[in-house]
CSV table of C-alpha atoms in Angstrom, one decimal:
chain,number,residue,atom,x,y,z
A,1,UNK,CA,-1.6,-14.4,21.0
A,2,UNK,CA,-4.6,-13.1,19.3
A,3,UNK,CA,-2.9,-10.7,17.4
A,4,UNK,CA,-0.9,-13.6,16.2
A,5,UNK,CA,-3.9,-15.7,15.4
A,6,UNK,CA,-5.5,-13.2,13.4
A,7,UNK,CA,-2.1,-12.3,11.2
A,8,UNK,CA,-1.4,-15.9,10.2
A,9,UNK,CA,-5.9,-15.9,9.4
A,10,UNK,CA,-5.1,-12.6,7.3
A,11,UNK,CA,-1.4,-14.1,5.5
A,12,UNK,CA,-3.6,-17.0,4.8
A,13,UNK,CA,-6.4,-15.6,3.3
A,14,UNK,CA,-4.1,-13.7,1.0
A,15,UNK,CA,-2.4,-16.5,-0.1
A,16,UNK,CA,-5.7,-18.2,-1.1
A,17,UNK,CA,-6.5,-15.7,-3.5
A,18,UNK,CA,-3.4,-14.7,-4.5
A,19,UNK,CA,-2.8,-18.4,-5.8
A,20,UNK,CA,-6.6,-18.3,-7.0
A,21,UNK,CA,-5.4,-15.6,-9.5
A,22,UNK,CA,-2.6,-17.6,-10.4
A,23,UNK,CA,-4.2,-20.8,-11.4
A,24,UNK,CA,-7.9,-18.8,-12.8
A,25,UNK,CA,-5.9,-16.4,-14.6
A,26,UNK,CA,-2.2,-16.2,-14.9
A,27,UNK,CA,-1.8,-20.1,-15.9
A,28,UNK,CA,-4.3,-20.4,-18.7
A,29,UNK,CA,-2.8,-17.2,-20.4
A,30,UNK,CA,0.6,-17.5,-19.7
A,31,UNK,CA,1.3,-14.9,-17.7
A,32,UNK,CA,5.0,-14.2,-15.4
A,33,UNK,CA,5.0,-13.3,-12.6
A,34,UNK,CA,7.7,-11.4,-10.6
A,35,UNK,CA,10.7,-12.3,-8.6
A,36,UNK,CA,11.5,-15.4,-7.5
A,37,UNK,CA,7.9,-16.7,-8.3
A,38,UNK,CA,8.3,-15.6,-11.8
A,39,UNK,CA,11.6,-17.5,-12.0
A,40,UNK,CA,8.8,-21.0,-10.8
A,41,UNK,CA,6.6,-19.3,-13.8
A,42,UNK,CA,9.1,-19.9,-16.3
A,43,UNK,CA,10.5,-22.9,-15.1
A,44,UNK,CA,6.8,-24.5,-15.1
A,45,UNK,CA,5.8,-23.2,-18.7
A,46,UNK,CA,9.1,-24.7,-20.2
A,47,UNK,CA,9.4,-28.2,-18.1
A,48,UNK,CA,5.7,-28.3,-16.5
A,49,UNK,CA,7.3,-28.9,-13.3
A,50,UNK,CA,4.6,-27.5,-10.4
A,51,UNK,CA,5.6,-23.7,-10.0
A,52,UNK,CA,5.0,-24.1,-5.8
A,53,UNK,CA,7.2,-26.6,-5.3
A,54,UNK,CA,9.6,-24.7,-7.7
A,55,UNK,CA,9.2,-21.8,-5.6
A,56,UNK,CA,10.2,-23.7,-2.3
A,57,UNK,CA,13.4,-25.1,-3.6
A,58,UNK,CA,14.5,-21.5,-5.1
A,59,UNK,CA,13.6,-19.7,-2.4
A,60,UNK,CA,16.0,-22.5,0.5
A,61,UNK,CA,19.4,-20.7,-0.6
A,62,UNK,CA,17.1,-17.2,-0.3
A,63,UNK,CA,16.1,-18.1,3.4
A,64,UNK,CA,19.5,-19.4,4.2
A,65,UNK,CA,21.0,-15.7,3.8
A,66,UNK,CA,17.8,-14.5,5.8
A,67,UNK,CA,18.9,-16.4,8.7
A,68,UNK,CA,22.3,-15.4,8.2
A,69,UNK,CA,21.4,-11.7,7.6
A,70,UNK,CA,18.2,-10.8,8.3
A,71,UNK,CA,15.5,-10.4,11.8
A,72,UNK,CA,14.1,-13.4,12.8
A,73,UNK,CA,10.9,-12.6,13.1
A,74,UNK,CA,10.9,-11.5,9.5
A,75,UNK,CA,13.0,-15.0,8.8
A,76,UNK,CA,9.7,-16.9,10.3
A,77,UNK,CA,7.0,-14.7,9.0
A,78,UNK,CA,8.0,-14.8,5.6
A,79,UNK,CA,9.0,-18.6,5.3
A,80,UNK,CA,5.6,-19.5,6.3
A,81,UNK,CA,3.8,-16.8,4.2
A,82,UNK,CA,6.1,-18.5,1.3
A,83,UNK,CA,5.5,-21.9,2.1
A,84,UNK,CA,2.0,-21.5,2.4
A,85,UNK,CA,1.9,-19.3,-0.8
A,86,UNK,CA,3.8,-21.8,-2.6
A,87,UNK,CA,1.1,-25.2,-0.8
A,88,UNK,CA,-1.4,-23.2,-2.0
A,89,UNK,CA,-0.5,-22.5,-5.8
A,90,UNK,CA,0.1,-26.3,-6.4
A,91,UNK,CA,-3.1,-27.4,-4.4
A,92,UNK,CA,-5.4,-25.1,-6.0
A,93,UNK,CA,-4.4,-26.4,-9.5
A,94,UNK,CA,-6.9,-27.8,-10.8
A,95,UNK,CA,-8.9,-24.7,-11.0
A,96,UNK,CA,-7.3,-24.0,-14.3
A,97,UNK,CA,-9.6,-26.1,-15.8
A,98,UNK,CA,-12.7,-23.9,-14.4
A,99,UNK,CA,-10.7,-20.9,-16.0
A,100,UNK,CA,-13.9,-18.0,-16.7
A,101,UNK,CA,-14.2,-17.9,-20.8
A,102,UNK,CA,-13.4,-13.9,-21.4
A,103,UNK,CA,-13.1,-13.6,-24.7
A,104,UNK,CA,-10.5,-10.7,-24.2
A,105,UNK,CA,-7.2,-11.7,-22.8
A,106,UNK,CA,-6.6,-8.5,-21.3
A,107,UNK,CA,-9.9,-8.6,-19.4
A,108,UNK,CA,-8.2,-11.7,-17.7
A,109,UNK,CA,-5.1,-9.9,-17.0
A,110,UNK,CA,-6.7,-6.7,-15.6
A,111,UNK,CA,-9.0,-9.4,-12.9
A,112,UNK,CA,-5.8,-12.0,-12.4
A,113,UNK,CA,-3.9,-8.6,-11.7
A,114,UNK,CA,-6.7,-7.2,-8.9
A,115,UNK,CA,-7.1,-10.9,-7.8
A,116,UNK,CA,-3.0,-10.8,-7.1
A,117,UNK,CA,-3.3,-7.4,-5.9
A,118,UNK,CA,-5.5,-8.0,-3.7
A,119,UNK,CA,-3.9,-11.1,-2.4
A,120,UNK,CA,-0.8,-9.8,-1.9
A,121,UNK,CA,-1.9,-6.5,-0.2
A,122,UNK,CA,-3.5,-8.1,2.7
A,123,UNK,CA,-0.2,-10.5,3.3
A,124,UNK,CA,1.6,-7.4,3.6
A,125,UNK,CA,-0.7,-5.1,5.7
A,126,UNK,CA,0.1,-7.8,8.6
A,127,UNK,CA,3.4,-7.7,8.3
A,128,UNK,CA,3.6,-10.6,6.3
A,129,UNK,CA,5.9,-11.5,3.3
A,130,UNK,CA,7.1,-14.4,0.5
A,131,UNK,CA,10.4,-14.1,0.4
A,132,UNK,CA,12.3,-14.2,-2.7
A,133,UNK,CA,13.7,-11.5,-3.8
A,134,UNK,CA,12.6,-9.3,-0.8
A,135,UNK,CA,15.5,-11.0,1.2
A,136,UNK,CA,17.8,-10.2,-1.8
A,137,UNK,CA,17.1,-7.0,-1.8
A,138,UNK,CA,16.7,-6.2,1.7
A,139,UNK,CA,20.7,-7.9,2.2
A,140,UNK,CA,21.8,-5.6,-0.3
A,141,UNK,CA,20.0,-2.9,1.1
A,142,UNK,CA,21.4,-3.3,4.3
A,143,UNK,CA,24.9,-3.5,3.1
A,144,UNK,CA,25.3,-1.4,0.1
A,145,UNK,CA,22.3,0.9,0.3
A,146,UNK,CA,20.7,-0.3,-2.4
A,147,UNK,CA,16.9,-0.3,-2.7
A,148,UNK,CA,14.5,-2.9,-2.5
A,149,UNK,CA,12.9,-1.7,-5.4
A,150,UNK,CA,15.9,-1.2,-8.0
A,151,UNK,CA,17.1,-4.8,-6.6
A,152,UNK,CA,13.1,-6.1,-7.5
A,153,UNK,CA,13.4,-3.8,-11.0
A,154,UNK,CA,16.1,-5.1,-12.3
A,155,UNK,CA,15.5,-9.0,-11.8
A,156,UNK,CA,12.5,-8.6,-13.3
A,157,UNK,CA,13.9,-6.7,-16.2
A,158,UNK,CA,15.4,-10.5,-16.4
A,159,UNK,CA,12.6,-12.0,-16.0
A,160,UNK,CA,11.1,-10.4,-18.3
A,161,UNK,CA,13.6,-10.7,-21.0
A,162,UNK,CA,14.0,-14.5,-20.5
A,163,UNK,CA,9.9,-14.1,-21.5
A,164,UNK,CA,10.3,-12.4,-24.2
A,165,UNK,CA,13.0,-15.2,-25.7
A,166,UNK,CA,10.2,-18.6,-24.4
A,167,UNK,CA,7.1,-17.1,-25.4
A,168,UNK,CA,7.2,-13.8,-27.2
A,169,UNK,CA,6.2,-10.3,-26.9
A,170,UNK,CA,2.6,-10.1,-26.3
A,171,UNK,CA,3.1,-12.4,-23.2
A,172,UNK,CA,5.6,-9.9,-21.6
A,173,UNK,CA,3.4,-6.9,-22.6
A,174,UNK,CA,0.2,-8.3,-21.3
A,175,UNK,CA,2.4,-9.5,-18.2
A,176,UNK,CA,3.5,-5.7,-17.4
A,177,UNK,CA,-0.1,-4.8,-17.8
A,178,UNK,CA,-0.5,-7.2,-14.8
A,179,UNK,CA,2.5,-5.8,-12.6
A,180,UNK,CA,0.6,-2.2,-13.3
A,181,UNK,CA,-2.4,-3.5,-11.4
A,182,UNK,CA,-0.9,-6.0,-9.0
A,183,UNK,CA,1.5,-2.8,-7.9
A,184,UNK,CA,-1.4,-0.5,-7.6
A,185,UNK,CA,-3.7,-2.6,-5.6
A,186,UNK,CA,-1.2,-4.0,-3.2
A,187,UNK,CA,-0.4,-0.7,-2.0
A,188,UNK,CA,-4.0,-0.1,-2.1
A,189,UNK,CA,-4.7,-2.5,0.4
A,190,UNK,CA,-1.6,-2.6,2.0
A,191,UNK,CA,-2.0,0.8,2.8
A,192,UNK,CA,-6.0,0.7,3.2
A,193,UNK,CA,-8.7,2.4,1.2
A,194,UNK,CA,-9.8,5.4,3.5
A,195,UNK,CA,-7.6,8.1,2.5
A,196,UNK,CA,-7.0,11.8,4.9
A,197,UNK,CA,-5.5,14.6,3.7
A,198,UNK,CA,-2.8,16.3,5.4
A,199,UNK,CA,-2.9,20.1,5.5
A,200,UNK,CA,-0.8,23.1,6.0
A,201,UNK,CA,-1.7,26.2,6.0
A,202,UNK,CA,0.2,29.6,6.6
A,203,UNK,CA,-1.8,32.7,7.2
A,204,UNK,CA,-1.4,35.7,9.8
A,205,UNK,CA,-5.2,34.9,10.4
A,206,UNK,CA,-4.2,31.5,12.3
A,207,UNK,CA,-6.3,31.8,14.9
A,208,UNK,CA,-9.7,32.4,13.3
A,209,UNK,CA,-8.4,29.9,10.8
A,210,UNK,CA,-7.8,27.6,13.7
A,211,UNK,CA,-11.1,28.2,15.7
A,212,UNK,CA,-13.2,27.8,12.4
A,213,UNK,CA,-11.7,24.3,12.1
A,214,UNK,CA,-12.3,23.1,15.5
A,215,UNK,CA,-15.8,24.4,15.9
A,216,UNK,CA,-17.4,24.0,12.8
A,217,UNK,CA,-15.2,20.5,10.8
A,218,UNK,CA,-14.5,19.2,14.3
A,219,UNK,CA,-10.7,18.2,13.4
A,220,UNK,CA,-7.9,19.1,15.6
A,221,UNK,CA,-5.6,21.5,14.5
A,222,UNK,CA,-1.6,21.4,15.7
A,223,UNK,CA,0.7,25.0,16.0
A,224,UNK,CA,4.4,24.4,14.2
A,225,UNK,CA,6.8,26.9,14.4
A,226,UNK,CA,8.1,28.6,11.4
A,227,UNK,CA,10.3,31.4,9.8
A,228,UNK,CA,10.7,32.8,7.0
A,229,UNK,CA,14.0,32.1,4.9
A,230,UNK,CA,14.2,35.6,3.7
A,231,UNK,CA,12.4,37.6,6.1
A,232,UNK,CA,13.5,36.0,9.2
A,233,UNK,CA,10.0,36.3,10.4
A,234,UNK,CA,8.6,33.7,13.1
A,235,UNK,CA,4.8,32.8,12.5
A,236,UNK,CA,2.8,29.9,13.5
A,237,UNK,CA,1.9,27.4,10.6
A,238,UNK,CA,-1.5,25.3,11.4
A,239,UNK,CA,-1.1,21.6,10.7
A,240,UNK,CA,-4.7,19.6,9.9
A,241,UNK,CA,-5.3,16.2,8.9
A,242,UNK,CA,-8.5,16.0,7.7
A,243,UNK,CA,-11.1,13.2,6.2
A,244,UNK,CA,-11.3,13.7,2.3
A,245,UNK,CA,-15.1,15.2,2.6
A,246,UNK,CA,-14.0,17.7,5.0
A,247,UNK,CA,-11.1,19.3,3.1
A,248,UNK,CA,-13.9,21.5,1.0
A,249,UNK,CA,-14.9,23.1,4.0
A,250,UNK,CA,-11.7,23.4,5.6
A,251,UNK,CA,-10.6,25.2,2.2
A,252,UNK,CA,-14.0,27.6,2.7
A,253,UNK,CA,-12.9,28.7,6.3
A,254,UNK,CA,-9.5,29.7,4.9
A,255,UNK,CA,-10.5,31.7,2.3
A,256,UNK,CA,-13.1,33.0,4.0
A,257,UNK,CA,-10.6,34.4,6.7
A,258,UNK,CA,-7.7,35.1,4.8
A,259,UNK,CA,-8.0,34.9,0.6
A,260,UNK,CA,-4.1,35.1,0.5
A,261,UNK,CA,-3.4,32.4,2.8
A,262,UNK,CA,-1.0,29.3,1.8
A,263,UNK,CA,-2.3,26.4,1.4
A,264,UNK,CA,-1.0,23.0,0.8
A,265,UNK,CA,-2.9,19.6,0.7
A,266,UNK,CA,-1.1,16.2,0.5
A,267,UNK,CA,-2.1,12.2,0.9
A,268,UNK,CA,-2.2,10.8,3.9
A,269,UNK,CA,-3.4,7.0,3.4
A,270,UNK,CA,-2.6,6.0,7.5
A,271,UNK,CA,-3.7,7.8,10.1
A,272,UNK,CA,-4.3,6.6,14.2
A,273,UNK,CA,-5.4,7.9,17.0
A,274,UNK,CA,-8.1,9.8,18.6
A,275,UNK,CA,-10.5,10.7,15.8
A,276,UNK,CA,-9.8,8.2,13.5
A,277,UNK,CA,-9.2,5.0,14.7
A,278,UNK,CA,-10.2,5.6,18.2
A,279,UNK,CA,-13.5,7.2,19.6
A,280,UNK,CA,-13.0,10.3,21.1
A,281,UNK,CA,-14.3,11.2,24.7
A,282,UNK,CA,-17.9,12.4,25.3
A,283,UNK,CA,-16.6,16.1,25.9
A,284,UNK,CA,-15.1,15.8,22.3
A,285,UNK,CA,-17.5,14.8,20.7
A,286,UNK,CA,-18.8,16.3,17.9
A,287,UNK,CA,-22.2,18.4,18.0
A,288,UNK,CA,-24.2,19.5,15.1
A,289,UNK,CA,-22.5,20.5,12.2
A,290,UNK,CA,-25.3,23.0,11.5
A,291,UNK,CA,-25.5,24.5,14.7
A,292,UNK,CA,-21.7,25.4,14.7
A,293,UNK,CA,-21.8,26.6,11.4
A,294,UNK,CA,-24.6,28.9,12.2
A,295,UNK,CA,-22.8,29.7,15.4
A,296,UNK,CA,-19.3,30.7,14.1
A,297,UNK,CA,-20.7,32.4,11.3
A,298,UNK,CA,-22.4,34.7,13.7
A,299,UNK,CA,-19.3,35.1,15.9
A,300,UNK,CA,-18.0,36.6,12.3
A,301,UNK,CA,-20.7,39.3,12.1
């Protein structure tokens, strides 16, 4: 129940800002959006009706195929993220007329993008959604293998085409200027900030490379098996995912022990578990970095 609680908080707190942007920013600078919503943008800018309410009565045929097609929990989580989403954009109208005066429209578009961004990013990290063309695309997906993203892609190539016709170029450019940043900071915070690094390193020195890590960074490290395509030849590859400051230390030890090791260093932007989002036990804890280092460095003498 509490988890429940505190994803419909989060989906609603999203959608607050999310339709913040959109009447602070997008509105007053006419602005598309994508999918569905963009379809209410248009529609809105050419008849004035309200783009939320638009965005309810596109989306009903949308959520009919969802609870044809689709899991229901998805079917319920995204109709009220959309229906909220869509209360939200026409409620908070009237902050268009307390618009911030930037004299730089594309100062407007990078903050109405972050604001979106932003807005969007925590809807999804919950599990939440607004419909639209998700359901599209995840039917199609489903059936002819399709992805969600070439689905998304080319409806608002359409989108943004119909733009171009209504209002002109420099709307649609400044517009994907906005779907730039919106797409970079929903992932942002839909994947979370606090980046780890995932490591792989080959090297017949794997066991000094593998005690150096433990004692001295304090990660764990795991054994995989490997072999060599040509050679045949079995060896034990040490997998480390690390925090980003400890990587330069990680990449000392190696060296240190074996200048001709392999090496290879990737994102990892969610990690859980013990050491990252659980404390570890008192007999794993950590103890001073200084003394260890002092301590294995000896050990190497």
């Amino acid at each position: 129940m509490s988890y429940h609680i505190y994803r419909y908080t989060m989906v609603v707190i999203g959608c607050l800002i999310t339709a913040s942007a959109i009447n602070l920013f997008y509105i007053p600078n006419m602005l598309l959006s994508g999918g569905i919503t963009g379809l209410g943008f248009l529609i809105y800018y050419l008849t004035g009706l309200p783009i939320g309410m638009m965005n309810i009565v596109l989306n009903i045929p949308l959520f009919y195929l969802a609870w044809k097609y689709m899991d229901k929990e998805y079917f319920f989580g995204s109709l009220a993220s959309m229906t909220f989403l869509s209360l939200a954009i026409d409620a908070l109208h009237f902050l268009t007329a307390y618009t911030p005066d930037v004299p730089e429209k594309m100062l407007s578009c990078i903050t109405g993008g972050v604001m979106y961004g932003i807005g969007m990013g925590i809807v999804y990290r919950v599990g939440g959604g607004t419909g639209g063309m998700d359901i599209v695309g995840g039917i199609i997906n489903k059936y002819y293998s399709i992805s969600q993203g070439t689905t998304n892609f080319i409806f608002n190539i359409f989108i943004m085409f119909c733009g171009t016709i209504a209002f002109g170029i420099e709307a649609v450019l400044y517009t994907m200027l906005t779907f730039f940043i919106v797409f970079k900071v929903t992932n942002s915070f839909a994947s979370g900030f606090d980046y780890k690094k995932n490591i792989i390193i080959i090297s017949e020195h794997y066991e000094e490379i593998a005690s150096g890590i433990i004692k001295i960074v304090g990660r764990g490290v795991t054994y995989l098996y490997g072999e060599g395509a040509y050679t045949h030849q079995q060896r034990k590859v040490l997998f480390v995912v690390a925090k980003l400051t400890q990587v330069a230390r990680i990449r000392q030890i190696v060296r240190k022990k074996d200048p001709g090791a392999f090496m290879i260093i990737t994102e990892a932007s969610d990690v859980f578990g013990r050491g990252f989002t659980s404390a570890p036990s008192g007999k794993h804890k950590q103890k001073k970095i200084f003394a260890l280092i002092n301590h294995y460095e000896e050990e190497g003498k």
